[in-house]
Amino acid sequence: MASLAHSTPMAAHEHVPSSYTHVLYTCYAQLLNPILLSALTLLAPLFYFVYQDYASFLNLGPGGTPSTFLGYLRITFLRLFALRNPYIPALIPAVLRPQLGYLTPERATKLPKRAGTRPKVTGIAPHRQITQKGTPANFVELSRAVRGLAATHATRLALGTSCFEKHGTGLFSLNPVNRTCNGEICHAHPSDGSLHLTLHPADARVVLEKCWGERHPLARGGWCTRFVPSGFLMVYAPRDAEELNAVTEIIKAAVWWVSGWALEGEKSGELARPEGIVSGLDAPGKALDSIGACGICVS
């Protein structure tokens, strides 16, 4: 009997912690469930946005950034530094010689204003045109024009894998006078028919004013030159033979700026060789006129 009397309080004592734990767990559950539910409710739109944004990044196809989630996060970070208006020209440094580019007033007559509105462009790397794309036939003709320049001027130009894109074909200068990625002059994108190239800031202004392209989001100079030169532009996809002729003139301007030589048998004395370097382009200079806040071009 004594043994039984002694065991009863022990049993009760052992039961108390179990009941206390259950009550405590219930209280925590009742407290945390609404908090967790609220947090998930608030975060759900963010998760959905990231999912959709990542899918859009992948849909742009291969580019200079790996098509991975880590690559997406890198581009998301770089968006913080992107140009707010890619249609406004950059500065021309006062120390840059020559101040005029390849597209002098006489040559600019070969570059009519592009018809219609600007296409929609998105991304950083990849940076792509998503409306008004060129057809596969248009891209074949563009590629043929670029290859023709390399073949005609084989002592100065060469074809190779794009240094910026890490795939696809690029046109290179064998002896560049202005620094780009291994002397790359331009590369085209088969997915949309557009191309990227580097221009003298005065030529970039002409291209922007006539609605043939826009500045790359990171073409702002300074720290961003580790990614692209400050004169880096997208030129929109040519949609017909007339537009291809205009785009070819822009490519020739890029050849002149990167290689230092005008093409088509022009005497070297007719056009001063560019002497600017990438670091010089990032120095303070005079501002070019704005071409309008809306950035819309109409015929």
mmCIF file of C-alpha atoms in Angstrom:
data_model
loop_
_atom_site.group_PDB
_atom_site.id
_atom_site.type_symbol
_atom_site.label_atom_id
_atom_site.label_comp_id
_atom_site.label_asym_id
_atom_site.label_seq_id
_atom_site.Cartn_x
_atom_site.Cartn_y
_atom_site.Cartn_z
ATOM 1 C CA MET A 1 0.000 0.000 0.000
ATOM 2 C CA ALA A 2 2.792 2.363 0.884
ATOM 3 C CA SER A 3 4.381 1.614 -2.423
ATOM 4 C CA LEU A 4 1.146 2.345 -4.309
ATOM 5 C CA ALA A 5 0.571 5.585 -2.378
ATOM 6 C CA HIS A 6 4.055 6.667 -3.238
ATOM 7 C CA SER A 7 3.645 5.900 -6.937
ATOM 8 C CA THR A 8 0.485 7.954 -7.487
ATOM 9 C CA PRO A 9 2.057 11.412 -7.042
ATOM 10 C CA MET A 10 4.922 10.376 -9.338
ATOM 11 C CA ALA A 11 2.457 9.445 -12.069
ATOM 12 C CA ALA A 12 0.721 12.775 -11.710
ATOM 13 C CA HIS A 13 4.063 14.571 -11.690
ATOM 14 C CA GLU A 14 5.090 12.841 -14.921
ATOM 15 C CA HIS A 15 1.811 13.750 -16.621
ATOM 16 C CA VAL A 16 2.128 17.513 -16.039
ATOM 17 C CA PRO A 17 4.985 18.181 -18.464
ATOM 18 C CA SER A 18 3.140 16.308 -21.235
ATOM 19 C CA SER A 19 0.012 18.427 -20.768
ATOM 20 C CA TYR A 20 2.064 21.622 -20.535
ATOM 21 C CA THR A 21 3.944 20.827 -23.745
ATOM 22 C CA HIS A 22 0.690 20.175 -25.569
ATOM 23 C CA VAL A 23 -0.807 23.472 -24.416
ATOM 24 C CA LEU A 24 2.370 25.352 -25.314
ATOM 25 C CA TYR A 25 2.490 23.768 -28.767
ATOM 26 C CA THR A 26 -1.167 24.652 -29.335
ATOM 27 C CA CYS A 27 -0.527 28.271 -28.359
ATOM 28 C CA TYR A 28 2.469 28.526 -30.661
ATOM 29 C CA ALA A 29 0.533 26.955 -33.521
ATOM 30 C CA GLN A 30 -2.368 29.340 -33.055
ATOM 31 C CA LEU A 31 0.047 32.268 -32.965
ATOM 32 C CA LEU A 32 2.340 31.241 -35.824
ATOM 33 C CA ASN A 33 -0.236 29.975 -38.295
ATOM 34 C CA PRO A 34 -1.715 33.438 -38.960
ATOM 35 C CA ILE A 35 1.777 34.947 -39.203
ATOM 36 C CA LEU A 36 2.945 32.242 -41.573
ATOM 37 C CA LEU A 37 -0.207 32.506 -43.613
ATOM 38 C CA SER A 38 0.144 36.291 -43.830
ATOM 39 C CA ALA A 39 3.804 36.007 -44.821
ATOM 40 C CA LEU A 40 3.022 33.499 -47.555
ATOM 41 C CA THR A 41 0.162 35.662 -48.769
ATOM 42 C CA LEU A 42 2.427 38.691 -48.988
ATOM 43 C CA LEU A 43 5.325 36.802 -50.587
ATOM 44 C CA ALA A 44 3.256 34.880 -53.136
ATOM 45 C CA PRO A 45 3.129 37.797 -55.622
ATOM 46 C CA LEU A 46 6.892 38.238 -55.262
ATOM 47 C CA PHE A 47 7.525 34.546 -55.932
ATOM 48 C CA TYR A 48 5.229 34.726 -58.953
ATOM 49 C CA PHE A 49 6.977 37.855 -60.270
ATOM 50 C CA VAL A 50 10.408 36.244 -59.922
ATOM 51 C CA TYR A 51 9.142 33.104 -61.650
ATOM 52 C CA GLN A 52 7.696 35.102 -64.557
ATOM 53 C CA ASP A 53 10.745 37.379 -64.778
ATOM 54 C CA TYR A 54 13.120 34.425 -64.801
ATOM 55 C CA ALA A 55 11.043 32.753 -67.524
ATOM 56 C CA SER A 56 11.238 35.961 -69.588
ATOM 57 C CA PHE A 57 15.011 36.015 -69.097
ATOM 58 C CA LEU A 58 15.275 32.450 -70.392
ATOM 59 C CA ASN A 59 12.958 33.179 -73.322
ATOM 60 C CA LEU A 60 15.417 35.758 -74.644
ATOM 61 C CA GLY A 61 17.688 32.864 -75.554
ATOM 62 C CA PRO A 62 21.445 32.540 -75.133
ATOM 63 C CA GLY A 63 23.521 35.651 -74.633
ATOM 64 C CA GLY A 64 26.561 36.953 -72.818
ATOM 65 C CA THR A 65 25.163 35.763 -69.469
ATOM 66 C CA PRO A 66 24.649 32.051 -68.625
ATOM 67 C CA SER A 67 20.995 30.981 -68.874
ATOM 68 C CA THR A 68 20.897 29.969 -65.229
ATOM 69 C CA PHE A 69 19.226 31.337 -62.114
ATOM 70 C CA LEU A 70 22.589 32.667 -60.968
ATOM 71 C CA GLY A 71 22.934 34.452 -64.290
ATOM 72 C CA TYR A 72 19.444 35.868 -63.829
ATOM 73 C CA LEU A 73 20.353 37.187 -60.376
ATOM 74 C CA ARG A 74 23.426 38.880 -61.831
ATOM 75 C CA ILE A 75 21.343 40.632 -64.477
ATOM 76 C CA THR A 76 18.752 41.598 -61.872
ATOM 77 C CA PHE A 77 21.516 43.309 -59.900
ATOM 78 C CA LEU A 78 22.843 45.101 -62.999
ATOM 79 C CA ARG A 79 19.395 46.553 -63.658
ATOM 80 C CA LEU A 80 20.133 48.961 -60.846
ATOM 81 C CA PHE A 81 22.723 50.625 -63.089
ATOM 82 C CA ALA A 82 20.802 50.534 -66.379
ATOM 83 C CA LEU A 83 20.237 53.711 -68.383
ATOM 84 C CA ARG A 84 16.829 55.202 -67.733
ATOM 85 C CA ASN A 85 16.501 56.544 -71.277
ATOM 86 C CA PRO A 86 18.531 54.707 -73.942
ATOM 87 C CA TYR A 87 17.499 57.195 -76.651
ATOM 88 C CA ILE A 88 19.442 60.168 -75.260
ATOM 89 C CA PRO A 89 22.986 60.402 -76.683
ATOM 90 C CA ALA A 90 26.076 60.264 -74.510
ATOM 91 C CA LEU A 91 28.571 63.045 -74.017
ATOM 92 C CA ILE A 92 31.388 63.820 -76.422
ATOM 93 C CA PRO A 93 34.551 64.317 -74.346
ATOM 94 C CA ALA A 94 36.275 67.588 -75.170
ATOM 95 C CA VAL A 95 39.586 65.703 -75.469
ATOM 96 C CA LEU A 96 38.263 63.281 -78.088
ATOM 97 C CA ARG A 97 39.757 63.615 -81.563
ATOM 98 C CA PRO A 98 38.187 63.821 -84.020
ATOM 99 C CA GLN A 99 35.014 65.381 -82.660
ATOM 100 C CA LEU A 100 33.105 64.302 -85.776
ATOM 101 C CA GLY A 101 32.535 60.638 -86.527
ATOM 102 C CA TYR A 102 32.310 58.612 -89.715
ATOM 103 C CA LEU A 103 28.734 59.678 -90.433
ATOM 104 C CA THR A 104 29.587 63.209 -91.516
ATOM 105 C CA PRO A 105 26.740 65.299 -92.950
ATOM 106 C CA GLU A 106 27.643 64.022 -96.427
ATOM 107 C CA ARG A 107 27.658 60.363 -95.404
ATOM 108 C CA ALA A 108 24.590 60.775 -93.216
ATOM 109 C CA THR A 109 22.547 61.322 -96.364
ATOM 110 C CA LYS A 110 22.912 57.577 -96.957
ATOM 111 C CA LEU A 111 21.142 56.999 -93.677
ATOM 112 C CA PRO A 112 17.474 58.018 -94.020
ATOM 113 C CA LYS A 113 15.216 58.158 -91.006
ATOM 114 C CA ARG A 114 13.883 54.712 -90.112
ATOM 115 C CA ALA A 115 10.209 54.301 -90.933
ATOM 116 C CA GLY A 116 7.652 53.627 -88.221
ATOM 117 C CA THR A 117 7.934 53.495 -84.465
ATOM 118 C CA ARG A 118 10.790 51.998 -82.528
ATOM 119 C CA PRO A 119 10.543 48.280 -81.722
ATOM 120 C CA LYS A 120 10.240 47.113 -78.150
ATOM 121 C CA VAL A 121 13.588 46.055 -76.686
ATOM 122 C CA THR A 122 14.196 44.276 -73.397
ATOM 123 C CA GLY A 123 16.946 42.692 -71.338
ATOM 124 C CA ILE A 124 20.578 43.480 -70.602
ATOM 125 C CA ALA A 125 22.448 40.291 -71.468
ATOM 126 C CA PRO A 126 20.750 39.014 -73.497
ATOM 127 C CA HIS A 127 19.554 42.362 -74.866
ATOM 128 C CA ARG A 128 16.968 41.662 -77.548
ATOM 129 C CA GLN A 129 14.396 43.223 -79.845
ATOM 130 C CA ILE A 130 11.024 41.550 -79.216
ATOM 131 C CA THR A 131 8.843 43.316 -81.807
ATOM 132 C CA GLN A 132 9.427 44.152 -85.484
ATOM 133 C CA LYS A 133 11.899 41.295 -85.729
ATOM 134 C CA GLY A 134 13.710 40.547 -88.943
ATOM 135 C CA THR A 135 12.822 37.403 -90.871
ATOM 136 C CA PRO A 136 15.274 34.501 -91.269
ATOM 137 C CA ALA A 137 15.816 35.686 -94.849
ATOM 138 C CA ASN A 138 16.633 39.189 -93.578
ATOM 139 C CA PHE A 139 19.198 37.714 -91.177
ATOM 140 C CA VAL A 140 20.807 35.695 -93.975
ATOM 141 C CA GLU A 141 21.267 38.876 -95.999
ATOM 142 C CA LEU A 142 22.648 40.742 -92.991
ATOM 143 C CA SER A 143 25.124 37.925 -92.307
ATOM 144 C CA ARG A 144 26.134 37.936 -95.954
ATOM 145 C CA ALA A 145 26.819 41.681 -95.816
ATOM 146 C CA VAL A 146 29.014 41.294 -92.722
ATOM 147 C CA ARG A 147 30.900 38.368 -94.229
ATOM 148 C CA GLY A 148 31.364 40.386 -97.411
ATOM 149 C CA LEU A 149 33.048 43.184 -95.492
ATOM 150 C CA ALA A 150 35.412 40.691 -93.846
ATOM 151 C CA ALA A 151 36.246 39.051 -97.173
ATOM 152 C CA THR A 152 36.784 42.342 -99.012
ATOM 153 C CA HIS A 153 39.044 43.741 -96.289
ATOM 154 C CA ALA A 154 40.754 40.551 -95.125
ATOM 155 C CA THR A 155 43.967 42.379 -94.174
ATOM 156 C CA ARG A 156 42.098 44.499 -91.615
ATOM 157 C CA LEU A 157 38.988 42.527 -90.644
ATOM 158 C CA ALA A 158 38.213 38.965 -89.602
ATOM 159 C CA LEU A 159 35.284 36.843 -88.463
ATOM 160 C CA GLY A 160 35.222 34.930 -85.190
ATOM 161 C CA THR A 161 33.076 33.924 -82.252
ATOM 162 C CA SER A 162 31.578 37.020 -80.662
ATOM 163 C CA CYS A 163 33.528 38.098 -77.591
ATOM 164 C CA PHE A 164 30.500 39.854 -76.087
ATOM 165 C CA GLU A 165 27.938 37.114 -76.762
ATOM 166 C CA LYS A 166 30.293 34.137 -76.263
ATOM 167 C CA HIS A 167 28.602 32.439 -79.237
ATOM 168 C CA GLY A 168 27.537 33.426 -82.740
ATOM 169 C CA THR A 169 29.683 35.217 -85.289
ATOM 170 C CA GLY A 170 31.291 38.589 -84.734
ATOM 171 C CA LEU A 171 33.243 40.940 -86.983
ATOM 172 C CA PHE A 172 36.657 41.909 -85.572
ATOM 173 C CA SER A 173 39.393 44.406 -86.305
ATOM 174 C CA LEU A 174 42.826 42.812 -86.605
ATOM 175 C CA ASN A 175 44.473 46.023 -85.339
ATOM 176 C CA PRO A 176 41.944 47.960 -83.262
ATOM 177 C CA VAL A 177 42.689 51.546 -82.249
ATOM 178 C CA ASN A 178 39.727 51.787 -79.863
ATOM 179 C CA ARG A 179 39.313 49.162 -77.206
ATOM 180 C CA THR A 180 36.352 46.815 -77.333
ATOM 181 C CA CYS A 181 36.125 43.135 -76.425
ATOM 182 C CA ASN A 182 39.147 41.751 -78.332
ATOM 183 C CA GLY A 183 38.589 44.284 -81.102
ATOM 184 C CA GLU A 184 35.033 43.193 -81.817
ATOM 185 C CA ILE A 185 33.232 45.563 -84.185
ATOM 186 C CA CYS A 186 29.769 44.021 -84.283
ATOM 187 C CA HIS A 187 27.735 40.844 -83.902
ATOM 188 C CA ALA A 188 24.202 39.995 -85.031
ATOM 189 C CA HIS A 189 21.491 37.982 -83.255
ATOM 190 C CA PRO A 190 19.741 35.255 -85.248
ATOM 191 C CA SER A 191 16.800 35.230 -82.813
ATOM 192 C CA ASP A 192 15.642 38.750 -83.728
ATOM 193 C CA GLY A 193 17.918 40.001 -86.515
ATOM 194 C CA SER A 194 19.277 42.933 -84.489
ATOM 195 C CA LEU A 195 22.956 43.594 -83.887
ATOM 196 C CA HIS A 196 25.273 45.235 -81.377
ATOM 197 C CA LEU A 197 28.193 47.446 -82.307
ATOM 198 C CA THR A 198 30.387 50.241 -80.962
ATOM 199 C CA LEU A 199 30.375 53.758 -82.440
ATOM 200 C CA HIS A 200 31.999 57.148 -82.076
ATOM 201 C CA PRO A 201 29.629 59.186 -79.850
ATOM 202 C CA ALA A 202 28.825 61.569 -82.714
ATOM 203 C CA ASP A 203 27.844 58.638 -84.934
ATOM 204 C CA ALA A 204 25.801 57.170 -82.092
ATOM 205 C CA ARG A 205 23.894 60.443 -81.966
ATOM 206 C CA VAL A 206 23.046 60.212 -85.686
ATOM 207 C CA VAL A 207 21.838 56.626 -85.256
ATOM 208 C CA LEU A 208 19.670 57.596 -82.283
ATOM 209 C CA GLU A 209 18.223 60.668 -83.989
ATOM 210 C CA LYS A 210 17.294 58.677 -87.081
ATOM 211 C CA CYS A 211 15.744 55.918 -84.988
ATOM 212 C CA TRP A 212 17.959 53.075 -86.160
ATOM 213 C CA GLY A 213 18.888 51.924 -82.692
ATOM 214 C CA GLU A 214 19.345 52.648 -78.999
ATOM 215 C CA ARG A 215 22.086 52.558 -76.408
ATOM 216 C CA HIS A 216 22.756 49.354 -74.517
ATOM 217 C CA PRO A 217 21.420 49.636 -70.936
ATOM 218 C CA LEU A 218 24.948 49.462 -69.506
ATOM 219 C CA ALA A 219 26.586 51.790 -72.074
ATOM 220 C CA ARG A 220 26.978 54.608 -69.569
ATOM 221 C CA GLY A 221 30.759 54.603 -69.174
ATOM 222 C CA GLY A 222 32.632 54.583 -65.885
ATOM 223 C CA TRP A 223 32.366 51.362 -63.905
ATOM 224 C CA CYS A 224 30.095 49.811 -66.534
ATOM 225 C CA THR A 225 32.846 49.768 -69.181
ATOM 226 C CA ARG A 226 33.931 46.446 -67.691
ATOM 227 C CA PHE A 227 30.815 45.039 -69.396
ATOM 228 C CA VAL A 228 30.399 47.080 -72.606
ATOM 229 C CA PRO A 229 32.033 50.187 -74.127
ATOM 230 C CA SER A 230 30.258 53.495 -73.589
ATOM 231 C CA GLY A 231 29.519 53.663 -77.327
ATOM 232 C CA PHE A 232 27.812 50.259 -77.407
ATOM 233 C CA LEU A 233 24.493 50.341 -79.288
ATOM 234 C CA MET A 234 21.798 47.994 -80.489
ATOM 235 C CA VAL A 235 20.894 48.543 -84.148
ATOM 236 C CA TYR A 236 17.414 47.315 -84.987
ATOM 237 C CA ALA A 237 16.888 44.421 -87.374
ATOM 238 C CA PRO A 238 16.722 45.422 -91.042
ATOM 239 C CA ARG A 239 13.330 44.512 -92.498
ATOM 240 C CA ASP A 240 14.078 44.880 -96.213
ATOM 241 C CA ALA A 241 16.885 45.563 -98.678
ATOM 242 C CA GLU A 242 16.697 49.336 -98.210
ATOM 243 C CA GLU A 243 17.048 49.035 -94.456
ATOM 244 C CA LEU A 244 19.913 46.570 -94.898
ATOM 245 C CA ASN A 245 21.786 49.218 -96.903
ATOM 246 C CA ALA A 246 21.275 51.703 -94.080
ATOM 247 C CA VAL A 247 22.412 49.215 -91.430
ATOM 248 C CA THR A 248 25.492 48.408 -93.524
ATOM 249 C CA GLU A 249 26.449 52.092 -93.420
ATOM 250 C CA ILE A 250 26.205 51.978 -89.631
ATOM 251 C CA ILE A 251 28.422 48.883 -89.572
ATOM 252 C CA LYS A 252 30.991 50.772 -91.672
ATOM 253 C CA ALA A 253 30.913 53.534 -89.059
ATOM 254 C CA ALA A 254 31.652 50.924 -86.402
ATOM 255 C CA VAL A 255 34.507 49.531 -88.503
ATOM 256 C CA TRP A 256 36.002 53.023 -88.757
ATOM 257 C CA TRP A 257 35.719 53.676 -85.022
ATOM 258 C CA VAL A 258 37.184 50.368 -83.858
ATOM 259 C CA SER A 259 39.779 49.789 -86.586
ATOM 260 C CA GLY A 260 40.620 53.395 -87.479
ATOM 261 C CA TRP A 261 40.099 52.915 -91.209
ATOM 262 C CA ALA A 262 37.343 53.975 -93.586
ATOM 263 C CA LEU A 263 36.303 51.289 -96.053
ATOM 264 C CA GLU A 264 35.386 51.127 -99.736
ATOM 265 C CA GLY A 265 38.759 52.265 -101.013
ATOM 266 C CA GLU A 266 38.626 55.736 -99.428
ATOM 267 C CA LYS A 267 41.993 57.379 -99.065
ATOM 268 C CA SER A 268 43.208 57.421 -95.496
ATOM 269 C CA GLY A 269 43.618 61.200 -95.728
ATOM 270 C CA GLU A 270 39.964 61.775 -96.513
ATOM 271 C CA LEU A 271 38.890 60.937 -92.985
ATOM 272 C CA ALA A 272 40.992 61.402 -89.890
ATOM 273 C CA ARG A 273 41.661 58.204 -88.003
ATOM 274 C CA PRO A 274 39.960 58.139 -84.592
ATOM 275 C CA GLU A 275 42.325 58.719 -81.704
ATOM 276 C CA GLY A 276 39.943 58.335 -78.767
ATOM 277 C CA ILE A 277 40.220 55.471 -76.352
ATOM 278 C CA VAL A 278 37.554 53.974 -74.144
ATOM 279 C CA SER A 279 38.843 55.707 -71.019
ATOM 280 C CA GLY A 280 38.807 59.027 -72.856
ATOM 281 C CA LEU A 281 35.148 58.557 -73.685
ATOM 282 C CA ASP A 282 34.355 58.511 -69.993
ATOM 283 C CA ALA A 283 35.926 61.908 -69.341
ATOM 284 C CA PRO A 284 33.758 65.019 -68.867
ATOM 285 C CA GLY A 285 32.672 66.498 -72.165
ATOM 286 C CA LYS A 286 30.031 68.590 -73.821
ATOM 287 C CA ALA A 287 26.507 67.266 -73.816
ATOM 288 C CA LEU A 288 24.739 66.433 -77.034
ATOM 289 C CA ASP A 289 21.220 67.692 -77.569
ATOM 290 C CA SER A 290 18.371 65.514 -76.380
ATOM 291 C CA ILE A 291 16.321 63.832 -79.091
ATOM 292 C CA GLY A 292 13.103 63.889 -77.117
ATOM 293 C CA ALA A 293 11.828 62.386 -73.929
ATOM 294 C CA CYS A 294 9.424 59.929 -75.525
ATOM 295 C CA GLY A 295 11.989 58.294 -77.780
ATOM 296 C CA ILE A 296 9.311 57.575 -80.401
ATOM 297 C CA CYS A 297 10.160 57.803 -84.071
ATOM 298 C CA VAL A 298 7.518 58.071 -86.764
ATOM 299 C CA SER A 299 7.824 58.224 -90.489
#
